[in-house]
Amino acid sequence: MSTAPAPAPAPRGGTPSDKPQAPRGERPARAASFRGASRPAGGARSSRSGQGRPGKATRDIRRTLRRPMGPSASAPKAAEYYPDAPGSNVVRIVPLGGVEEVGRNMFTVEANGDIFIFDVGFQFTSEDGNPGVDYLLPNTKYLEKNIDRVRAVFITHGHLDHIGGIPFLMNRFGNPPIYTQNLSAIMIAKRQEEYPDMPKPNLVVVEPGSTHTIGNTKVKFFPVTHSIPDSMGISMSTPYGNVIATGDLKLDHNNGIPTEEETKKWGALGAEKNLMFIADSTNAERDGFSVPERKVHETLAEIIKTVPGRLIIGTFASQFERMVKIIEISESLGKKIVTEGRSIKTNLEIAQKTGLLKLDKSTLISAQEIGDYPPDKIVVLATGAQGEEFAALMRIATKQHKNIVLNERDTIVLSSSVIPGNEISVQKLKDNLYRNKVTLIHYRSSDVHSTGHGNTGELVWINKQVNAKFFMPAYGYFSMTSCHAKAVEQAGRPRESIVLADNGTVIDIVDGERMDVHKEKVPSAPLIVDGFSIGDMQEVVIRDRQMLAKDGMFVIIATVNLKTGKLRKSPDIISRGFIYLRESQDLLNQARLLIKKTVEDSTQGMNPVDLDFVKNTLSDTMAGYLFSRTNKAPMVIPVLIGV
């Protein structure tokens, strides 16, 4: 099994390209009144077990971490790697996102002199890891360097981890045409309406089973089973065989036996000469076969028929087929549907526009009309099954919804699994629901949810059917791609035919016979969407936000007589997220005395007074004092005004 080398450390610093910023690597100034201010480093936290002022080593670490991040004369920036265009005897695969995480999906395939891009997704970010950042995006610098060879983008399906980056990234590599199926195209166009200043995508709607010639390359699109309609895989021809990418997928099966349609589809693909297979790994850590969506529909139908009171179903808005089935069953039983949540309303509009959903207008009612019908005639479709604070379900559970008030005759169905990282928020949702004495049904107690990703049994079966010469597991964390690789190896695939890639890995298949993995990687550090900025991760900014979140800030405002070096009056102190000032008067009084002494000692004999030197000295002194008194290391910001 070929394993990509460990990624080199990402260069520190960086600036978005869409706004004027300080030169790369320079620390951007704060607000004008804070210029020149310094701060203690987070490294001081490592010595919290000791008492008193941190020693010289800790102070040295603080000074080091306060230095501007990024290239400098003494530490030149490492050159970014951009390999030459592959020769005519080479097929190149470069994952730019999605093989070290779930989300941010994007990889390229190069052949016949052309570059094709598979998916342009984003990843949601946590406040803990990247506070204030809206989304994480794939790094497109490699594509920008080769913009003249980019021919097309293929979108496998309409989930945001596959289409979310389109408004932000397409103009960076020439806004090439996007080939996808009808539902995905409508979802892309609908999302684009939220970004009117971004270039309009050039959408080409394709049919499953169709073949297109793009540039010098023939491409075939085939349907796959997933949790959203119009999901497709791509088979791209090269002189040495096809490169096949699945997107996200599972198998439709009966007790572990694939249906006739699945057998026919994958058998036809396997009958061709296939060079490289790139497949979904999201559920590769789970053995056996996943629960078919058909089983979920049967379970939900039984619940809708038999529940005596009002029924509230929380699900993902992207589960088109499931929502349509719930509405069709409810309508057949004479029940009314209430939709709560913007994304559900939007996606149901799309479902009606594409013909996936046809219903009588009287079936959908507003939340204000709930009281006009008997409780057993009401079904509520709501967002928020992951426990999101402001989503419909949580507002209903915490009695903050204007029109829906729970009672003990209500039944709540959470028709979704828990996304990793959401365990605490989902538990809070369940606790709040139970406080209303409702009946709660979830995926652990009943078959009310099915994943959209195949388990190991399905993945191994598909791999054998395709029977490609080489294989790259994708779409998942490294643990998932590793489990996928191990499973197909144990099923008989030669170890040397498998490549475990990192983001940025360059994989060349030479003459259709040999797989070469480059030691260097192309740029792969995430781009970020941070307000109006789109660009490199600014580590210095993120680090400051993390420090403010951990220990807060301590601002010192003092007026210094530039002739004598004396303070004109007692310094003002502002604290946010550090201590409660009213209960810390002794600490503040001692701090003011120390500030006065430090400033006046620093300026003694100094002519003229160097305020920048005084600020640095004051910052170090106060950082040590505050740490010794509180065992915390807030960001210290001295603001000295010379008069």
Coordinates of C-alpha atoms in Angstrom, one line a residue, residues 70-277:
G70 CA 5.5 34.3 8.5
P71 CA 8.6 34.5 6.3
S72 CA 11.4 36.8 7.4
A73 CA 15.0 37.5 6.3
S74 CA 16.3 35.0 8.8
A75 CA 13.7 32.3 8.0
P76 CA 12.8 32.4 4.3
K77 CA 9.5 31.0 3.2
A78 CA 9.7 27.5 1.8
A79 CA 9.0 27.4 -2.0
E80 CA 5.6 26.1 -2.9
Y81 CA 5.6 23.0 -5.0
Y82 CA 4.0 23.1 -8.5
P83 CA 5.0 20.1 -10.6
D84 CA 5.4 20.4 -14.3
A85 CA 2.5 19.3 -16.5
P86 CA 2.4 15.5 -16.9
G87 CA 3.6 13.9 -20.1
S88 CA 1.3 12.2 -22.5
N89 CA 2.1 8.9 -20.8
V90 CA 1.0 10.1 -17.4
V91 CA -2.4 10.2 -15.7
R92 CA -2.3 12.5 -12.6
I93 CA -4.6 12.6 -9.6
V94 CA -4.3 15.4 -7.0
P95 CA -6.7 15.6 -4.1
L96 CA -7.0 19.2 -2.9
G97 CA -9.5 18.5 -0.1
G98 CA -11.7 15.7 1.3
V99 CA -9.1 13.0 2.1
E100 CA -8.2 14.2 5.5
E101 CA -11.7 15.4 6.6
V102 CA -15.4 14.9 5.9
G103 CA -16.2 17.9 3.7
R104 CA -14.2 20.3 1.6
N105 CA -14.3 17.8 -1.3
M106 CA -12.2 18.5 -4.4
F107 CA -9.7 16.6 -6.4
T108 CA -8.4 16.8 -10.0
V109 CA -7.7 14.3 -12.7
E110 CA -5.2 15.2 -15.5
A111 CA -5.0 13.4 -18.7
N112 CA -4.7 14.2 -22.5
G113 CA -3.4 17.6 -21.6
D114 CA -6.6 18.6 -19.7
I115 CA -7.4 19.1 -16.0
F116 CA -10.8 18.1 -14.7
I117 CA -12.1 19.0 -11.3
F118 CA -14.3 16.7 -9.3
D119 CA -16.6 18.6 -6.8
V120 CA -16.1 22.1 -5.2
G121 CA -17.2 21.7 -1.6
F122 CA -16.7 23.5 1.7
Q123 CA -16.5 22.4 5.3
F124 CA -18.2 24.0 8.3
T125 CA -15.8 25.0 11.0
S126 CA -16.1 24.8 14.8
E127 CA -15.8 27.8 17.0
D128 CA -13.2 25.9 19.1
G129 CA -10.8 25.3 16.2
N130 CA -11.3 28.4 14.0
P131 CA -13.3 31.0 15.9
G132 CA -15.0 33.5 13.6
V133 CA -14.3 31.6 10.4
D134 CA -17.4 30.9 8.3
Y135 CA -16.2 28.0 6.1
L136 CA -13.1 26.1 5.2
L137 CA -12.4 25.7 1.4
P138 CA -10.0 23.6 -0.7
N139 CA -6.8 25.3 -1.7
T140 CA -6.9 26.2 -5.4
K141 CA -3.4 27.6 -5.9
Y142 CA -2.4 24.6 -8.0
L143 CA -5.4 25.2 -10.3
E144 CA -4.6 28.9 -10.5
K145 CA -1.1 28.0 -11.7
N146 CA -2.6 25.7 -14.4
I147 CA -5.7 27.7 -15.3
D148 CA -5.1 27.4 -19.0
R149 CA -5.5 23.6 -18.8
V150 CA -8.7 23.5 -16.6
R151 CA -11.5 22.2 -18.8
A152 CA -14.5 21.4 -16.6
V153 CA -15.9 20.8 -13.1
F154 CA -18.0 17.7 -12.4
I155 CA -20.4 17.9 -9.4
T156 CA -21.4 14.5 -8.1
H157 CA -24.4 15.7 -6.1
G158 CA -26.0 18.7 -4.3
H159 CA -24.8 18.4 -0.7
L160 CA -22.8 21.5 0.5
D161 CA -19.6 19.5 1.1
H162 CA -19.6 19.0 -2.7
I163 CA -21.1 22.3 -4.0
G164 CA -20.6 24.8 -1.1
G165 CA -17.3 26.3 -2.5
I166 CA -18.6 27.1 -5.9
P167 CA -19.5 30.8 -5.3
F168 CA -16.2 31.5 -3.6
L169 CA -13.7 29.5 -5.8
M170 CA -14.9 29.2 -9.4
N171 CA -13.5 32.6 -10.5
R172 CA -10.1 31.6 -9.2
F173 CA -9.5 29.1 -11.9
G174 CA -11.4 30.6 -14.8
N175 CA -15.0 29.7 -14.0
P176 CA -15.1 26.6 -16.3
P177 CA -18.4 24.9 -17.2
I178 CA -20.0 22.7 -14.4
Y179 CA -21.4 19.4 -15.5
T180 CA -24.0 17.9 -13.2
Q181 CA -27.5 16.5 -13.1
N182 CA -30.7 18.5 -12.9
L183 CA -31.4 18.7 -9.1
S184 CA -27.8 19.6 -8.3
A185 CA -27.8 22.3 -11.0
I186 CA -31.0 23.8 -9.5
M187 CA -29.4 23.7 -6.0
I188 CA -26.3 25.4 -7.3
A189 CA -28.2 28.1 -9.0
K190 CA -30.4 28.7 -6.0
R191 CA -27.4 29.0 -3.7
Q192 CA -25.7 31.4 -6.2
E193 CA -28.6 33.8 -5.6
E194 CA -27.2 34.5 -2.1
Y195 CA -23.9 35.7 -3.8
P196 CA -25.0 38.1 -6.5
D197 CA -21.5 39.7 -6.8
M198 CA -19.9 36.3 -7.6
P199 CA -19.6 35.2 -11.3
K200 CA -22.6 33.2 -12.5
P201 CA -21.8 29.5 -13.0
N202 CA -22.0 28.0 -16.4
L203 CA -24.1 25.0 -15.7
V204 CA -24.4 22.0 -18.1
V205 CA -27.1 19.6 -17.2
V206 CA -26.3 15.9 -18.0
E207 CA -28.4 12.8 -18.0
P208 CA -27.4 9.6 -16.2
G209 CA -25.8 7.2 -18.7
S210 CA -24.9 10.0 -21.1
T211 CA -21.4 10.5 -22.6
H212 CA -19.8 13.9 -23.3
T213 CA -16.5 14.8 -25.1
I214 CA -14.8 17.7 -23.3
G215 CA -11.6 19.0 -24.7
N216 CA -9.6 15.8 -25.6
T217 CA -11.4 13.6 -23.2
K218 CA -14.6 11.4 -23.2
V219 CA -16.6 11.4 -20.0
K220 CA -19.5 9.2 -19.0
F221 CA -21.9 9.9 -16.1
F222 CA -23.6 7.1 -14.2
P223 CA -26.2 7.1 -11.4
V224 CA -25.3 6.1 -7.8
T225 CA -27.4 5.5 -4.7
H226 CA -27.1 8.2 -2.1
S227 CA -29.3 10.2 0.3
I228 CA -30.1 12.8 -2.3
P229 CA -31.6 12.3 -5.8
D230 CA -29.6 12.9 -8.9
S231 CA -26.3 11.6 -7.4
M232 CA -23.8 10.4 -10.0
G233 CA -20.4 9.0 -10.5
I234 CA -18.0 9.8 -13.3
S235 CA -16.0 7.6 -15.6
M236 CA -13.3 9.6 -17.4
S237 CA -11.4 7.9 -20.3
T238 CA -7.6 8.0 -20.6
P239 CA -5.3 6.2 -23.1
Y240 CA -4.7 3.6 -20.3
G241 CA -8.2 3.0 -19.1
N242 CA -10.9 4.8 -17.2
V243 CA -10.6 6.9 -14.0
I244 CA -13.8 6.2 -12.0
A245 CA -15.0 8.4 -9.2
T246 CA -18.1 7.6 -7.2
G247 CA -18.9 10.7 -5.1
D248 CA -20.8 9.7 -2.0
L249 CA -22.7 6.5 -2.3
K250 CA -24.2 3.3 -0.9
L251 CA -25.8 0.2 -2.3
D252 CA -29.5 -0.6 -2.6
H253 CA -29.7 -4.1 -1.3
N254 CA -31.9 -6.8 0.3
N255 CA -30.3 -8.3 3.4
G256 CA -26.8 -7.8 2.0
I257 CA -27.6 -8.9 -1.6
P258 CA -27.3 -6.0 -4.1
T259 CA -30.4 -5.4 -6.2
E260 CA -30.5 -6.4 -9.8
E261 CA -30.2 -2.7 -10.9
E262 CA -27.0 -2.2 -8.8
T263 CA -25.5 -5.5 -10.1
K264 CA -26.2 -4.5 -13.7
K265 CA -24.8 -1.0 -13.3
W266 CA -21.6 -1.9 -11.5
G267 CA -21.1 -5.0 -13.7
A268 CA -21.2 -2.9 -16.8
L269 CA -18.6 -0.5 -15.4
G270 CA -16.4 -3.4 -14.4
A271 CA -16.6 -4.9 -17.9
E272 CA -14.5 -1.9 -19.2
K273 CA -10.8 -1.3 -18.7
N274 CA -10.5 0.7 -15.6
L275 CA -7.2 2.3 -14.5
M276 CA -8.0 4.1 -11.2
F277 CA -11.0 3.8 -8.8

